[in-house]
Structures are given as C-alpha cells and as structure tokens.
C-alpha cells in the first residue's frame, strides 16, 4: 500500500467535506458510534500501546485513554441534537416582522496536532468534538509516542470514514508541511514554543486556532484542610503518568508548618502508592524518553542550594528513563526547578507567608493552565476567585476537574487560547452563523434612510432639533 502524500490527504479530506456528507447528524452519529466501537474493541491494544510508550500501568492507561474518551463520545451522542441545532433568538423591534436565528455550522476541514503524554486521549477527545460538529479531520499524533501513533494510524481507517478522517504520522517535518496549508481550524495541544510556531503558520492563512498549552500549575494549601488527606490527593495528581500531565500540580505554596507536614505526608502517600522502591512498582510509570529523563535528572542534581531539602526520592536513572517520585522542601523561587514547567515527578514546596503572598507569587508569573487551592477558608477561596487568572481553578482536589464534562477545558494567556470538552468542543469546531429573515416587507423602518430632516434626526438622536432643515 502506498502512503498518500500530505497534499493528497488534505485534498481527500477537503473533498469529503465539500461532498456535504459530514454535515447531516446521521453521519456524525455513525462516526461517533464507530469511535465507541473502536475504543471497546481495541481497548487492550490501546492499553498495550500506552504501556509501551509510557511504561505505566494498563489500568491507568485504560482510565485515561479509553474510559475518558468513551465517556466523552457518549456525552456527545446524547446531546448531539441539542448542541448542534439552530437556535431562534429575539429579533430587534426595528426590524418589524422578522425572524433571527443562530445556525451552528461545521468549520470545514480541521487539523488536530497532539503531544505524547496522553497520546490517544489528546487526539481522540478533540476528534470526537470535531466529528460532532460535522467537520472532516486530519490527525497528526506525536512521533514521541510511536506505538500509539502507529495504532491510531491503523485503527482510524479501519473504523471511521476513510476519506473524511485521516491520520498523518511523522515529526517536525510533517507537521511543518501540514502547517503550510490552509485549514478551517487548527487544534494544537503541546508546549508553548511550538504553539507559537503553529500560531504564526496559521496567521498566514488567517486560520483560527485553539492552543491547549501547559506551564507551571501552582497549588496553595493551608491548615484548614486535612493535610494527610490532601497529601494523597496531591500525590495522585502529581505522580500519575510520572508527572507528565499538563494539569498536574507543578509546585506547592504553603506556610512553613503546613509545607513541612505536607512534605512528610506526600512522602508517606508515595510509599503507600508505589512501595518503598517505586522503581519496582508496576504502578509507577517512566519518562517518555532519555532526553526528558536527563532534563529532570538535571533539575535534581543542579548542585544548587536554592533547590531545598530532598524529603523523598531525588534519584534518577536516565538510561532506564526512571525518575523517582520526589518531594523538595523549602525551594527558593529562583531555583532551576521553579523556572519552567517541570512535567515530571518532582514536587517543590515553596514557603510563603500566607494566601495573599501566594496570590502575589502566582500573579507575578505567566497565567497557569490549572490553579489549585486546598482550603476550607471562605475568605481565601473568594480571594483566589477574585484576584487570580488561570485556565481553571480547582478547590480541594486535583486533575479530576477534567472529568466534569460541563466544564470547558482550556488555558488563558501563556497557557493557551480556546477550550473544549462537551459542548465547548462543539462550539470550538463550529461557526455560529447569524441568520436574519424579514418575513414581511423587504426593508426595515424608513426612519433610518436619508435625507435626515428634523423629524428623523430627532427620532434617531433622541435630541430636540431647533431650526433644522425641513423634512422632505
Ligand atoms: P510534542 O513534543 O509531542 O509536540 C506536540 C506536537 O507538536 C507533536 O505532534 C510534534 O510533532 C509537533 N511539533 C514538535 N515540534 C515542532 C516544530 N518545531 N514544528 C512543528 N511541529 C512541532 O509534545 P510536547 O509539546 O512536549 O507536550 C508537552 C507539553 O504539552 C507540555 O507543556 C504540556 O503541559 C502540554 N500539554 C497541554 C495539554 C492541554 O490540554 N492543555 C495537554 C497535554 C500536554
């Protein structure tokens, strides 16, 4: 079998959209149902591919890559009709007899580019939304998760409309070529540096984009919550997928006493989850590749006194792509680990004076994708709501906010633009077209037409006109 060139693939998906067959709800339903079948019939192969790429437990792989996407597909199927229908809205009194409505239309042919950390989830979740909105799609999975990329390229043509939904495998060269073409929308998930490349390329064709980026997601915790329980919740959010989660808590802000207690409790939670030697645990994953493992090992071994005290972990084996779950206490804001998104299993705790200092610390840095506060203090909760900006704000839990389908998921500022999940996905991949129809007569009230004599000027401006021109 010969692999089609990128221009051929784009032409085919464009023709599929131009044929009009992706627009009826029947096609969208069939494709979403086929996605559901693909996920259930291929669940074990999906788990295997994720385990091969990320070395994590297959149950965790099932949860994030199969279960989460199946739930989204079911949600879209249940709500397809209501989320895609044309809505009547009130017309203006000026229009006289008329009807106004908003028609939700597909955008056309969209490009979805994904990263390696949840390699199938981050392709299939936006794909479900793009299908629900009636688009044709080209998927570009990450080359850094090759088993998942190959599986996607095999399964998509097997289950879905072969012309309307296609996969292009490859790395930077292929993505660069894809980005040279005009699209009706580009949906990119990954780091901000490439996000900027995507945005520049899209600007050439005035293509709208969604950028699902990352960055450092801070977490504030105070003594109004059970530190022991919070530590289990934080440890799960941080060390799942070896910290390679865009919304994983990146670092903790706490007062000295709370920080010390939390460091101790998170260390205990690590032992509960992964035993005394996480390296031997079948439930603890690996870093995606040696380059990233080396980067993380460098953060552990930067020979810098600002990096704080290693409470647990602190070791890495780059060749084995292993980085121990690590807690660092009393880390200075200028430490290396506090500069860029960690995207690995290292949890620094920075000591601050209180919630106001934590908010100042957060606001002095780029807007986060996720912001967490573990607190039962109403005043603190209100302060976080009123005085911070982030993609999402979550109280007293971490990472699981993504499973609330009614909550749009996306960043703000440096953490991204646009959102998806549930109805937000349908909105992202649709254009809401305004339709106005005069039901009787062809024009609206003659008062707006020139010439503007005194009477008309008075009617338009609401001011009394003295000695104006006579109305014709
Ligand atoms: P990655 O390296 O796999 O890159 C993402 C995609 O960009 C890939 O398909 C890749 O082929 C392409 N790409 C890479 N370099 C390119 C270049 N120079 N030109 C054109 N295309 C290029 O993944 P990554 O960026 O390392 O992913 C991790 C980042 O993604 C983290 O910052 C994380 O926070 C973020 N992320 C965000 C979300 C979210 O939903 N907001 C989800 C997951 C990950």
Coordinates of C-alpha atoms and ligand atoms in Angstrom, one line a residue:
X1 CA 0.0 0.0 0.0
X2 CA 1.4 3.4 -0.9
X3 CA 1.1 6.1 1.7
X4 CA -0.7 9.2 0.3
X5 CA 1.3 12.4 0.3
X6 CA 0.3 15.2 2.6
X7 CA -1.3 17.3 -0.2
X8 CA -3.3 14.2 -1.3
X9 CA -4.5 13.6 2.2
X10 CA -5.6 17.2 2.6
X11 CA -7.4 17.1 -0.8
X12 CA -9.3 13.9 0.1
X13 CA -10.4 15.3 3.5
X14 CA -11.4 18.6 1.8
X15 CA -13.4 16.7 -0.9
X16 CA -15.1 14.7 1.8
X17 CA -16.3 17.8 3.5
X18 CA -17.2 19.5 0.2
X19 CA -19.4 16.5 -0.7
X20 CA -21.6 17.6 2.2
X21 CA -21.8 14.1 3.8
X22 CA -20.2 15.1 7.1
X23 CA -22.9 17.6 7.8
X24 CA -26.0 15.5 8.5
X25 CA -26.4 14.3 12.1
X26 CA -26.7 10.8 10.8
X27 CA -23.0 10.8 9.6
X28 CA -21.9 12.4 12.9
X29 CA -23.8 9.8 14.9
X30 CA -22.4 6.9 12.9
X31 CA -18.8 8.1 13.3
X32 CA -19.2 8.7 17.0
X33 CA -20.7 5.3 17.5
X34 CA -17.8 3.8 15.4
X35 CA -15.4 5.6 17.7
X36 CA -17.1 4.0 20.7
X37 CA -16.8 0.6 19.0
X38 CA -13.2 1.2 18.1
X39 CA -12.5 2.0 21.8
X40 CA -14.2 -1.0 23.2
X41 CA -13.0 -3.5 20.6
X42 CA -9.4 -2.2 20.8
X43 CA -9.2 -1.4 24.5
X44 CA -6.4 -3.9 25.2
X45 CA -4.4 -2.9 22.2
X46 CA -4.7 0.8 23.3
X47 CA -3.6 -0.1 26.8
X48 CA -0.6 -2.1 25.4
X49 CA 0.5 0.8 23.1
X50 CA 0.3 3.3 26.0
X51 CA 2.3 0.9 28.3
X52 CA 4.9 0.5 25.5
X53 CA 5.3 4.3 25.1
X54 CA 4.9 5.4 28.7
X55 CA 5.7 2.3 30.8
X56 CA 2.7 2.8 33.0
X57 CA 0.1 0.5 34.4
X58 CA -2.6 -0.7 32.0
X59 CA -5.4 0.1 34.4
X60 CA -4.3 3.7 34.4
X61 CA -3.9 3.6 30.6
X62 CA -7.5 2.3 30.3
X63 CA -8.8 5.0 32.6
X64 CA -7.2 7.9 30.8
X65 CA -7.2 6.8 27.2
X66 CA -10.2 4.5 26.8
X67 CA -12.7 5.3 29.6
X68 CA -12.4 9.1 29.5
X69 CA -12.8 9.2 25.7
X70 CA -15.7 6.7 25.7
X71 CA -17.5 8.9 28.2
X72 CA -17.0 12.0 26.0
X73 CA -18.2 10.1 22.9
X74 CA -21.4 9.0 24.9
X75 CA -22.0 12.6 26.1
X76 CA -21.7 14.0 22.6
X77 CA -24.0 11.3 21.2
X78 CA -26.6 12.1 23.9
X79 CA -26.5 15.8 23.3
X80 CA -25.8 16.0 19.6
X81 CA -29.1 17.2 18.6
X82 CA -29.5 20.0 21.2
X83 CA -25.9 21.2 20.9
X84 CA -25.9 21.5 17.1
X85 CA -29.4 22.8 16.4
X86 CA -30.2 26.2 15.0
X87 CA -31.5 28.5 17.9
X88 CA -34.1 31.1 17.5
X89 CA -33.2 34.4 19.1
X90 CA -35.2 37.6 19.6
X91 CA -35.0 40.0 16.6
X92 CA -34.9 43.7 17.1
X93 CA -38.1 45.8 17.2
X94 CA -36.6 48.0 14.5
X95 CA -36.7 45.0 12.1
X96 CA -40.5 44.8 12.1
X97 CA -41.7 41.4 11.1
X98 CA -38.6 39.2 11.0
X99 CA -37.0 36.1 12.4
X100 CA -33.5 35.9 13.8
X101 CA -31.6 32.6 14.5
X102 CA -28.1 31.3 15.1
X103 CA -27.1 28.4 12.9
X104 CA -24.3 26.2 14.2
X105 CA -22.3 25.2 11.1
X106 CA -19.2 23.0 10.8
X107 CA -16.0 24.9 10.1
X108 CA -14.8 22.5 7.3
X109 CA -11.5 20.6 7.4
X110 CA -9.6 20.8 10.6
X111 CA -6.1 19.8 11.7
X112 CA -5.5 18.3 15.1
X113 CA -1.9 18.1 16.3
X114 CA -1.2 16.3 19.6
X115 CA 1.5 15.6 22.1
X116 CA 2.9 12.4 23.6
X117 CA 1.8 12.5 27.3
X118 CA -1.7 11.2 26.8
X119 CA -1.1 10.2 23.2
X120 CA -4.5 8.8 22.2
X121 CA -6.7 10.7 24.6
X122 CA -5.4 14.1 23.3
X123 CA -6.1 13.1 19.7
X124 CA -9.5 11.4 20.2
X125 CA -11.1 13.9 22.6
X126 CA -10.8 16.8 20.1
X127 CA -11.6 14.4 17.2
X128 CA -14.9 13.5 18.9
X129 CA -15.8 17.2 19.1
X130 CA -14.7 17.9 15.5
X131 CA -16.9 15.0 14.3
X132 CA -19.9 16.1 16.5
X133 CA -19.6 19.5 14.8
X134 CA -19.6 17.9 11.3
X135 CA -16.0 18.5 10.1
X136 CA -13.6 16.4 8.2
X137 CA -10.3 16.0 10.1
X138 CA -6.6 15.3 9.7
X139 CA -4.9 14.0 12.8
X140 CA -1.2 14.4 13.5
X141 CA -0.2 12.3 16.5
X142 CA 3.1 12.8 18.3
X143 CA 6.1 11.0 17.0
X144 CA 7.4 10.7 20.6
X145 CA 4.8 8.1 21.4
X146 CA 5.4 5.9 18.3
X147 CA 3.3 2.8 19.4
X148 CA 0.2 5.0 20.0
X149 CA 0.8 6.9 16.7
X150 CA 1.0 3.7 14.7
X151 CA -2.0 2.2 16.4
X152 CA -4.0 5.4 15.7
X153 CA -3.0 5.2 12.0
X154 CA -4.1 1.6 11.9
X155 CA -7.5 1.9 13.7
X156 CA -8.8 5.2 12.3
X157 CA -9.2 4.0 8.7
X158 CA -10.5 0.6 9.9
X159 CA -13.4 2.1 11.9
X160 CA -14.0 5.7 10.7
X161 CA -14.9 7.3 7.3
X162 CA -11.6 6.7 5.5
X163 CA -11.7 9.9 3.4
X164 CA -13.1 12.3 5.9
X165 CA -10.9 11.4 8.8
X166 CA -7.2 10.7 8.2
X167 CA -4.0 10.3 10.1
X168 CA -0.7 11.7 9.1
X169 CA 2.2 10.3 11.1
X170 CA 5.5 11.9 11.5
X171 CA 7.5 14.6 13.3
X172 CA 8.6 18.2 12.9
X173 CA 9.0 17.9 9.1
X174 CA 5.5 16.5 8.5
X175 CA 3.9 19.0 11.0
X176 CA 5.7 21.9 9.3
X177 CA 4.4 20.8 5.9
X178 CA 0.9 20.4 7.3
X179 CA 1.1 23.9 8.7
X180 CA 1.9 25.4 5.3
X181 CA -1.6 24.6 4.1
X182 CA -4.8 26.5 4.7
X183 CA -7.1 24.9 7.2
X184 CA -10.5 25.9 8.6
X185 CA -9.2 25.4 12.1
X186 CA -6.1 24.1 13.8
X187 CA -6.3 22.5 17.2
X188 CA -2.9 22.1 18.8
X189 CA -2.0 20.5 22.1
X190 CA 1.6 20.7 23.3
X191 CA 4.2 23.2 24.6
X192 CA 4.1 26.9 24.1
X193 CA 7.2 27.2 21.9
X194 CA 5.6 25.0 19.2
X195 CA 2.3 26.7 20.0
X196 CA 3.9 30.0 18.8
X197 CA 5.1 28.2 15.6
X198 CA 1.5 27.0 15.0
X199 CA 0.0 30.4 15.6
X200 CA 2.5 32.1 13.2
X201 CA 1.8 29.5 10.5
X202 CA -2.0 29.9 11.0
X203 CA -1.7 33.6 10.7
X204 CA -0.5 33.3 7.1
X205 CA -4.0 31.9 6.1
X206 CA -6.0 33.7 8.9
X207 CA -6.8 30.2 10.2
X208 CA -8.4 30.2 13.6
X209 CA -6.6 28.2 16.3
X210 CA -7.1 26.5 19.6
X211 CA -3.9 26.2 21.6
X212 CA -4.0 23.8 24.5
X213 CA -0.7 24.6 26.2
X214 CA 0.9 24.0 29.6
X215 CA 3.1 25.8 32.0
X216 CA 3.5 25.7 35.8
X217 CA 0.3 25.0 37.6
X218 CA 0.6 26.2 41.3
X219 CA -1.1 24.7 44.3
X220 CA -1.9 26.6 47.6
X221 CA -2.6 24.6 50.7
X222 CA -3.5 25.8 54.3
X223 CA -4.2 24.2 57.6
X224 CA -8.0 24.4 57.3
X225 CA -7.9 21.1 55.4
X226 CA -6.7 17.6 56.5
X227 CA -3.1 17.7 55.3
X228 CA -3.0 13.9 55.4
X229 CA -6.0 13.5 53.0
X230 CA -4.8 16.4 50.8
X231 CA -1.4 14.8 50.5
X232 CA -3.0 11.6 49.0
X233 CA -5.0 13.7 46.5
X234 CA -1.9 15.8 45.6
X235 CA 0.3 12.8 45.3
X236 CA -2.1 11.1 42.9
X237 CA -2.4 14.3 40.8
X238 CA 1.3 14.8 40.7
X239 CA 2.7 11.3 40.2
X240 CA 0.1 9.8 37.9
X241 CA 1.8 9.4 34.5
X242 CA 5.0 10.2 36.2
X243 CA 4.1 13.9 36.5
X244 CA 3.7 14.2 32.7
X245 CA 0.2 15.7 32.9
X246 CA -0.5 19.2 31.7
X247 CA -2.7 19.9 34.7
X248 CA -0.5 18.2 37.3
X249 CA 0.2 20.4 40.3
X250 CA 3.7 21.8 39.3
X251 CA 4.7 23.2 42.7
X252 CA 3.2 23.9 46.2
X253 CA 2.9 27.2 48.0
X254 CA 2.4 26.9 51.8
X255 CA 3.4 28.4 55.1
X256 CA 6.4 26.7 56.8
X257 CA 4.5 24.5 59.2
X258 CA 2.0 23.3 56.6
X259 CA 4.8 22.8 54.0
X260 CA 6.8 20.6 56.3
X261 CA 3.7 18.5 57.3
X262 CA 2.7 18.1 53.7
X263 CA 6.2 17.1 52.6
X264 CA 6.1 14.3 55.2
X265 CA 2.5 13.2 54.3
X266 CA 3.2 13.2 50.5
X267 CA 6.3 11.0 51.2
X268 CA 4.1 8.6 53.1
X269 CA 1.5 8.6 50.2
X270 CA 4.2 7.8 47.7
X271 CA 5.2 4.8 49.8
X272 CA 1.5 3.7 50.0
X273 CA 1.0 4.0 46.3
X274 CA 4.3 2.6 45.0
X275 CA 6.0 0.9 47.9
X276 CA 9.4 1.6 49.4
X277 CA 11.1 1.3 46.0
X278 CA 8.9 2.9 43.3
X279 CA 11.3 1.6 40.6
X280 CA 10.0 -1.9 41.3
X281 CA 6.3 -0.8 41.3
X282 CA 4.2 -1.9 38.3
X283 CA 2.0 1.1 39.0
X284 CA 4.7 3.7 38.6
X285 CA 5.5 4.9 35.0
X286 CA 8.5 6.1 33.2
X287 CA 9.6 9.3 31.5
X288 CA 8.8 9.4 27.8
X289 CA 12.5 9.4 26.6
X290 CA 16.0 9.8 27.7
X291 CA 16.2 13.4 26.7
X292 CA 13.4 14.3 29.1
X293 CA 14.7 12.0 31.8
X294 CA 18.1 13.8 31.5
X295 CA 16.4 17.2 31.8
X296 CA 14.6 16.1 35.0
X297 CA 17.8 14.4 36.4
X298 CA 19.5 17.8 35.8
X299 CA 16.8 19.5 38.0
X300 CA 17.6 17.0 40.8
X301 CA 21.3 17.4 40.6
X302 CA 21.8 21.1 39.8
X303 CA 24.3 21.5 42.7
X304 CA 22.3 24.5 43.8
X305 CA 21.5 25.3 47.4
X306 CA 18.3 27.0 46.3
X307 CA 16.7 23.6 45.4
X308 CA 15.8 22.9 49.0
X309 CA 15.9 19.7 51.0
X310 CA 15.2 16.4 49.4
X311 CA 12.5 14.9 51.6
X312 CA 11.9 11.8 49.5
X313 CA 13.2 10.5 46.1
X314 CA 15.8 12.7 44.4
X315 CA 17.3 9.9 42.3
X316 CA 17.2 9.2 38.6
X317 CA 18.4 6.6 36.1
X318 CA 18.4 8.2 32.7
X319 CA 19.1 5.1 30.7
X320 CA 16.1 3.4 32.3
X321 CA 14.0 6.6 31.9
X322 CA 13.4 6.4 35.6
X323 CA 13.0 9.4 37.9
X324 CA 11.9 8.7 41.5
X325 CA 8.8 10.5 42.9
X326 CA 10.5 13.4 44.6
X327 CA 9.5 16.0 47.2
X328 CA 11.7 19.0 47.7
X329 CA 11.0 21.3 50.7
X330 CA 11.7 25.0 51.1
X331 CA 12.7 25.6 47.5
X332 CA 13.8 29.1 46.6
X333 CA 11.8 30.9 43.9
X334 CA 14.9 31.3 41.8
X335 CA 15.9 27.6 41.9
X336 CA 16.2 25.9 38.5
X337 CA 13.2 23.7 39.2
X338 CA 11.0 26.8 39.6
X339 CA 11.8 28.3 36.2
X340 CA 9.9 26.1 33.6
X341 CA 7.1 23.6 33.7
X342 CA 8.6 20.5 35.4
X343 CA 6.5 17.9 33.5
X344 CA 7.9 15.1 35.7
X345 CA 7.6 13.6 39.2
X346 CA 9.3 16.4 41.2
X347 CA 7.2 18.4 43.7
X348 CA 8.9 21.5 45.0
X349 CA 7.3 23.2 48.1
X350 CA 7.9 26.9 48.3
X351 CA 7.4 28.6 51.6
X352 CA 5.3 31.8 51.7
X353 CA 3.7 33.9 54.5
X354 CA 0.1 33.2 53.7
X355 CA -2.6 33.2 51.0
X356 CA -2.0 36.8 50.0
X357 CA 1.7 36.2 49.4
X358 CA 0.8 33.0 47.4
X359 CA -1.6 35.0 45.2
X360 CA 1.1 37.7 44.6
X361 CA 3.6 34.9 43.8
X362 CA 1.2 33.4 41.2
X363 CA 0.3 36.7 39.7
X364 CA 3.9 37.6 39.2
X365 CA 4.2 34.7 36.8
X366 CA 2.6 33.6 33.5
X367 CA -1.1 32.6 33.8
X368 CA -1.4 28.9 34.7
X369 CA -3.4 26.3 33.0
X370 CA -4.7 24.8 36.3
X371 CA -4.6 26.5 39.7
X372 CA -5.3 24.6 42.8
X373 CA -6.3 25.7 46.3
X374 CA -6.7 23.3 49.2
X375 CA -8.6 25.3 51.7
X376 CA -11.9 25.5 53.6
X377 CA -11.5 29.2 54.4
X378 CA -14.2 31.1 52.6
X379 CA -12.1 34.3 52.5
X380 CA -9.2 32.5 50.9
X381 CA -11.5 30.9 48.3
X382 CA -13.0 34.2 47.4
X383 CA -9.5 35.8 47.2
X384 CA -8.4 33.1 44.7
X385 CA -11.6 33.6 42.7
X386 CA -11.4 37.4 42.6
X387 CA -7.6 38.0 42.3
X388 CA -6.1 35.3 40.1
X389 CA -6.5 34.3 36.5
X390 CA -5.9 30.8 35.1
X391 CA -7.4 28.3 32.7
X392 CA -9.2 26.6 35.5
X393 CA -9.5 27.0 39.3
X394 CA -10.0 23.9 41.4
X395 CA -10.5 23.6 45.1
X396 CA -9.7 20.6 47.3
X397 CA -8.9 18.1 44.6
X398 CA -6.6 17.9 41.6
X399 CA -6.6 16.8 38.0
X400 CA -10.1 15.2 38.2
X401 CA -11.7 18.5 37.2
X402 CA -11.1 17.3 33.6
X403 CA -13.7 14.7 34.0
X404 CA -16.5 17.2 34.6
X405 CA -17.8 17.3 31.1
X406 CA -19.8 20.6 31.5
X407 CA -16.6 22.5 32.4
X408 CA -14.8 23.9 29.4
X409 CA -11.1 22.9 29.4
X410 CA -8.5 25.3 28.2
X411 CA -5.9 27.9 29.1
X412 CA -5.6 31.6 29.2
X413 CA -2.6 33.8 28.3
X414 CA 0.5 31.7 28.2
X415 CA -1.4 28.5 29.0
X416 CA -3.4 28.7 25.8
X417 CA -6.4 30.0 23.9
X418 CA -9.8 28.4 23.3
X419 CA -11.4 25.5 25.1
X420 CA -13.0 22.1 24.6
X421 CA -14.8 19.1 26.2
X422 CA -18.5 18.5 25.9
X423 CA -20.5 21.4 24.4
X424 CA -17.3 23.6 24.4
X425 CA -15.9 21.2 21.8
X426 CA -18.9 21.6 19.6
X427 CA -18.6 25.4 19.9
X428 CA -14.8 25.2 19.1
X429 CA -15.3 23.3 15.9
X430 CA -18.3 25.2 14.7
X431 CA -19.2 28.6 13.4
X432 CA -22.3 30.2 14.9
X433 CA -23.8 31.9 11.8
X434 CA -26.3 34.7 12.3
X435 CA -29.4 34.5 10.1
X436 CA -31.9 37.2 9.8
X437 CA -35.0 36.8 7.7
X438 CA -37.6 39.5 7.0
X439 CA -40.8 37.6 7.0
X440 CA -42.9 40.5 5.6
X441 CA -41.7 43.5 3.5
X442 CA -38.1 43.9 2.3
X443 CA -36.7 46.6 4.5
X444 CA -36.8 48.0 8.0
X445 CA -38.3 51.2 9.1
X446 CA -37.7 54.2 6.6
X447 CA -36.7 56.5 9.5
X448 CA -33.0 55.5 9.0
X449 CA -32.9 56.4 5.4
X450 CA -31.7 59.9 4.2
X451 CA -32.4 62.7 3.9
X452 CA -32.2 63.3 7.6
X453 CA -34.6 66.2 8.3
X454 CA -35.5 67.5 11.7
X455 CA -38.1 64.8 12.5
X456 CA -35.8 61.9 11.5
X457 CA -32.8 63.4 13.3
X458 CA -34.8 63.8 16.4
X459 CA -36.1 60.3 16.2
X460 CA -32.6 58.9 15.7
X461 CA -30.6 61.0 18.2
X462 CA -33.3 61.5 20.8
X463 CA -32.4 65.2 20.9
X464 CA -34.6 68.1 20.0
X465 CA -33.5 69.8 16.8
X466 CA -34.0 73.5 16.7
X467 CA -34.2 75.3 13.4
X468 CA -33.0 72.3 11.4
X469 CA -33.7 71.5 7.8
X470 CA -37.2 70.8 6.9
X471 CA -38.2 67.2 6.5
X472 CA -39.0 66.3 2.9
Ligands
LIG1 P1 5.4 17.0 21.5 O1 6.9 17.2 21.6 O2 4.9 15.7 21.1 O3 4.9 18.1 20.5 C1 3.5 18.3 20.2 C2 3.3 18.2 18.7 O4 4.0 19.3 18.1 C3 3.8 16.9 18.1 O5 2.8 16.4 17.2 C4 5.0 17.3 17.3 O6 5.2 16.6 16.1 C5 4.8 18.8 17.0 N1 6.0 19.6 16.9 C6 7.0 19.5 17.8 N2 8.0 20.4 17.4 C7 7.5 21.0 16.3 C8 8.1 22.1 15.5 N3 9.2 22.6 15.7 N4 7.3 22.5 14.5 C9 6.1 22.0 14.2 N5 5.5 21.0 15.0 C10 6.3 20.5 16.0 O7 4.7 17.4 22.9 P2 5.2 18.4 24.0 O8 5.0 19.8 23.4 O9 6.4 18.1 24.6 O10 4.0 18.2 25.0 C11 4.1 18.5 26.3 C12 3.5 19.9 26.6 O11 2.2 19.9 26.2 C13 3.6 20.4 28.0 O12 3.9 21.7 28.0 C14 2.2 20.1 28.5 O13 1.8 21.0 29.6 C15 1.4 20.5 27.2 N6 0.1 19.8 27.3 C16 -1.0 20.5 27.3 C17 -2.3 19.9 27.4 C18 -3.5 20.7 27.4 O14 -4.6 20.1 27.2 N7 -3.5 22.0 27.7 C19 -2.3 18.5 27.4 C20 -1.1 17.8 27.3 C21 0.1 18.4 27.2

